[in-house]
XYZ file of C-alpha atoms in Angstrom:
245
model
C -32.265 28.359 -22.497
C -30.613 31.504 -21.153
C -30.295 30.376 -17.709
C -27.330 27.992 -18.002
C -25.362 30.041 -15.102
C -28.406 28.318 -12.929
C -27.544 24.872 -13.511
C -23.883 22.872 -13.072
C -24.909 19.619 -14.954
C -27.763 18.453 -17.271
C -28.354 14.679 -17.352
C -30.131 14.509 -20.853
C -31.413 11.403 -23.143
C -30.469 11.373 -26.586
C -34.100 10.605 -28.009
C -37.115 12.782 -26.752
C -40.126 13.398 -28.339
C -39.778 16.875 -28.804
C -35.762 16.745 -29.206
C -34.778 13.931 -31.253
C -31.247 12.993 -32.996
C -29.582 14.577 -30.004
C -30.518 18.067 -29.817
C -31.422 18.562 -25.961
C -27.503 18.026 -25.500
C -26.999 20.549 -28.279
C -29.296 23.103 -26.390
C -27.511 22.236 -22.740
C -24.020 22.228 -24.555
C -24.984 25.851 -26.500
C -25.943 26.964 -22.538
C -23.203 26.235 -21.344
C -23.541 23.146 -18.974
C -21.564 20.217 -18.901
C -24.138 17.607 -20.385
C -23.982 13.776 -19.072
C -25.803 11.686 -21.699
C -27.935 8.947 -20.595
C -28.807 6.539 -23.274
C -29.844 3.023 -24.040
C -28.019 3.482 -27.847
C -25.029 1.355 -27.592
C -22.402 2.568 -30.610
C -19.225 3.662 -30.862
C -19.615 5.971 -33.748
C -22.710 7.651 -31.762
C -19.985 8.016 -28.788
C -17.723 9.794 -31.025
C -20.163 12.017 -32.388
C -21.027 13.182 -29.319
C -18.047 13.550 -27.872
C -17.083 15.700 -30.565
C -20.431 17.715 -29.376
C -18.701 18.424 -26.017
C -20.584 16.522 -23.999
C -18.922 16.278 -20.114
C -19.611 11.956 -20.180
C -22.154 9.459 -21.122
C -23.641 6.013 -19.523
C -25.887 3.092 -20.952
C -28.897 3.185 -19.660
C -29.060 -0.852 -20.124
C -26.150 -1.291 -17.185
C -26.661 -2.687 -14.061
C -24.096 -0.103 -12.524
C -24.891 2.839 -15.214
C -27.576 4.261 -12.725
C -24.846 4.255 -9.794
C -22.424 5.739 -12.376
C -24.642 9.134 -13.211
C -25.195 9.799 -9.883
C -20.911 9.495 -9.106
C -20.806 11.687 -12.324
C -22.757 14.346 -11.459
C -21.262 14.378 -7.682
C -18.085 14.189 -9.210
C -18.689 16.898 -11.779
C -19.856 18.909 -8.498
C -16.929 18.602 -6.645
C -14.300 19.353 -9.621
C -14.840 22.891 -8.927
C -12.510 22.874 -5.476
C -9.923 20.754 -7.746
C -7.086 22.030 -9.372
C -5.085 20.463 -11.966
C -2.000 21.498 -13.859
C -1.227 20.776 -17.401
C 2.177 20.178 -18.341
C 3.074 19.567 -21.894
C 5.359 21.660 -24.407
C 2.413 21.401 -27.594
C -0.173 24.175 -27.223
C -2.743 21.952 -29.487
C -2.291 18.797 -26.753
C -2.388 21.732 -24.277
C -5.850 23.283 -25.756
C -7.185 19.665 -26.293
C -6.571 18.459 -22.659
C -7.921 21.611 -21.469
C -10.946 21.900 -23.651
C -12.308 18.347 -21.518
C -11.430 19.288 -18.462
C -13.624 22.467 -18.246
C -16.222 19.982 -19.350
C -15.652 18.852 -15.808
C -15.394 21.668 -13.740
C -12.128 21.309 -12.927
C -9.601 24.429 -12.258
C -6.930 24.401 -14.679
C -3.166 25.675 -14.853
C -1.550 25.266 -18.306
C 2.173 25.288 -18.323
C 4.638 24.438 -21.632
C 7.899 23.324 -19.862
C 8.911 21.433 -16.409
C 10.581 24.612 -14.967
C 7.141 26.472 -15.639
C 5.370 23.897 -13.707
C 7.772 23.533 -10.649
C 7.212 27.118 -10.278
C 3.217 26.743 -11.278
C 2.772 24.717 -8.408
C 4.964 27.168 -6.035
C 2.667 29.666 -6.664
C -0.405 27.125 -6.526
C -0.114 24.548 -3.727
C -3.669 23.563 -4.114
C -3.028 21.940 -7.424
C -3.936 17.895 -6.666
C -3.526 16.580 -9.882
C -0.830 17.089 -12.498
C -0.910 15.680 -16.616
C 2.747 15.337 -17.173
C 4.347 15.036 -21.277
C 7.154 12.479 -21.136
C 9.803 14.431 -23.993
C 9.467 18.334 -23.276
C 12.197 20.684 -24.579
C 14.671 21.334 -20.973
C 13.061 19.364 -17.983
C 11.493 16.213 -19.559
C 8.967 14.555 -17.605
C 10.694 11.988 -15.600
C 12.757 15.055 -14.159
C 9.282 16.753 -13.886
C 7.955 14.004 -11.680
C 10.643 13.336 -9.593
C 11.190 16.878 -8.794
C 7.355 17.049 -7.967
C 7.356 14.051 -5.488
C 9.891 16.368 -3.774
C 7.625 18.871 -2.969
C 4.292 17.092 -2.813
C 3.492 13.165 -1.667
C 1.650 10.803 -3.687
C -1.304 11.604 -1.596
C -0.985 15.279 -1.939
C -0.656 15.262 -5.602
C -1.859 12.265 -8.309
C 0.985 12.151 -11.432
C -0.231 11.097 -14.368
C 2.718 10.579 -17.102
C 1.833 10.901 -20.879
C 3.629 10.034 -23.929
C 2.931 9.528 -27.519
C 6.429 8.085 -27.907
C 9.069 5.977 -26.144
C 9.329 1.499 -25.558
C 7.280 -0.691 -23.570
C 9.711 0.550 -20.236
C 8.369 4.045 -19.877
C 5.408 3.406 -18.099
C 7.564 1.596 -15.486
C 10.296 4.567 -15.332
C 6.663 6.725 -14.908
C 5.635 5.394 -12.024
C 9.415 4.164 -10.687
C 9.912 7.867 -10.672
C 6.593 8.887 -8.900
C 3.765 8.902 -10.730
C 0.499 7.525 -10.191
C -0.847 6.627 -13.457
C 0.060 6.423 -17.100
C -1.145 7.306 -20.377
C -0.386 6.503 -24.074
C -1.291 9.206 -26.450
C -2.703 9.778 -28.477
C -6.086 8.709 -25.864
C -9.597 8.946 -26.317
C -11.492 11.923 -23.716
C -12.996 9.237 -22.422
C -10.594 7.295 -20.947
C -8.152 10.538 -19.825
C -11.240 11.616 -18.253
C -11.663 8.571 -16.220
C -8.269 8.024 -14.763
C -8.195 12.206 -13.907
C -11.606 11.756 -12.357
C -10.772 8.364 -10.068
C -7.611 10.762 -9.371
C -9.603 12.671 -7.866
C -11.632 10.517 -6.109
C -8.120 9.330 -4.374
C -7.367 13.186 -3.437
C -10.716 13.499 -2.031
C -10.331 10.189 0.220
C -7.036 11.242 1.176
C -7.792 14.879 2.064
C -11.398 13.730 3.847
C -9.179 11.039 6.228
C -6.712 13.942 6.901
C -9.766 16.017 8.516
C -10.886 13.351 10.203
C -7.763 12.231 11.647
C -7.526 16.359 12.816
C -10.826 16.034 14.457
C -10.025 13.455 16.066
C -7.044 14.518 17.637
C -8.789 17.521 18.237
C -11.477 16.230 20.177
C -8.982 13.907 22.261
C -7.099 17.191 23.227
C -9.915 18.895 24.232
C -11.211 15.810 26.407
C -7.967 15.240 27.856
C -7.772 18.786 28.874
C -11.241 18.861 30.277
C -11.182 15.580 31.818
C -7.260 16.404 33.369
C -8.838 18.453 36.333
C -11.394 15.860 37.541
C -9.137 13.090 37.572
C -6.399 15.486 39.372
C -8.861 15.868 42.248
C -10.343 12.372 41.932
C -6.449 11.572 42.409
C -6.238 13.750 45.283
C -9.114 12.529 47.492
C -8.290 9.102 46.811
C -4.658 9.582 48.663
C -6.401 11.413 51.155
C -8.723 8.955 52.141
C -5.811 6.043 52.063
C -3.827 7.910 54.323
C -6.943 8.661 57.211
């Protein structure tokens, strides 16, 4: 304990000898870093509890794919740190709530209470990639929001997910008919807002690693052409000289 700055993720298991009932995730959590809990306990009140603890996610250990999911955890939990994501809702407690799990992850965050704040949010931050969006906000609601948001930033630039703890069956639809890329009711369990916000991510980071690649590639055509332009030029010219001897 003390040297929490020294470590960006703790993988712990709920029952050790010397720590039982949980407390290694208590000590990680007290220090400070984001604790994924590996377990083979399998209940939904121990999920809540330790949720409530702060832990950053969990997996059963009894899963053929909960190894593979730890290790995309932890990457992912790595990687956060280079992501932005903006917060857009006009109740400070959903605000604090949404904000409190996402540090769990490592993510940057910009909060924002109103549409107009976040059109001019993401002005002034054009590295934001991900963007929570409240459906009924006092001014701007956040249909407006989104629309106005796919105007400045493609759905490959920027993943929209719309929230609402009110409104029919439609919404979800008008959501995603007005740009968004995902949709939540509230009120939502961390879990599962944690899940679609980190896959979001995952999407940004496939989009923004085929963008590089695509600019090295034509980077490395330019350069060949260039280099290989001269050769060819006097390949070119001693052919036409030779055909006309």
């Amino acid at each position: 304990e003390g040297a929490g700055q020294d470590y960006f993720v703790a993988i712990v298991d709920l029952h050790l000898p010397d720590a039982v009932d949980g407390k290694a995730v208590e000590l990680v959590s007290r220090a400070g870093i984001p604790a994924i809990v590996f377990t083979a306990v399998s209940d939904r009140a121990m999920e809540e509890d330790l949720w409530s603890r702060g832990i950053a996610d969990y997996a059963h250990k009894s899963g053929a794919f909960s190894l593979e999911y730890v290790v995309w955890a932890v990457n992912r939990i790595y990687l956060n740190r280079n992501l932005a994501v903006m917060v857009v809702d006009d109740s400070r407690v959903a605000r604090r709530n949404m904000e409190r799990l996402l540090k769990r992850q490592n993510y940057q965050i910009h909060s924002v209470a109103s549409g107009e704040e976040a059109l001019d949010c993401i002005e002034r931050n054009p590295d934001i990639a991900i963007a929570v969006v409240d459906c009924f906000m006092e001014g701007m609601g956040g249909l407006a929001l989104t629309g106005a948001l796919r105007e400045v930033k493609s759905s490959s630039e920027l993943e929209i997910i719309g929230v609402s703890a009110q409104g029919g069956q439609n919404l979800p639809a008008q959501f995603i008919k007005a740009g968004a890329n995902d949709y939540l009711v509230k009120p939502f369990v961390p879990e599962e807002l944690l899940c679609r916000i980190n896959r979001s991510a995952d999407r940004i980071e496939s989009y923004i690693t085929q963008k590089k690649l695509n600019e090295d590639k034509n980077k490395l055509l330019g350069t060949a052409a260039h280099d290989i332009r001269g050769p060819l030029a006097a390949i070119n010219t001693a052919s036409k000289m030779i055909l006309h001897q």
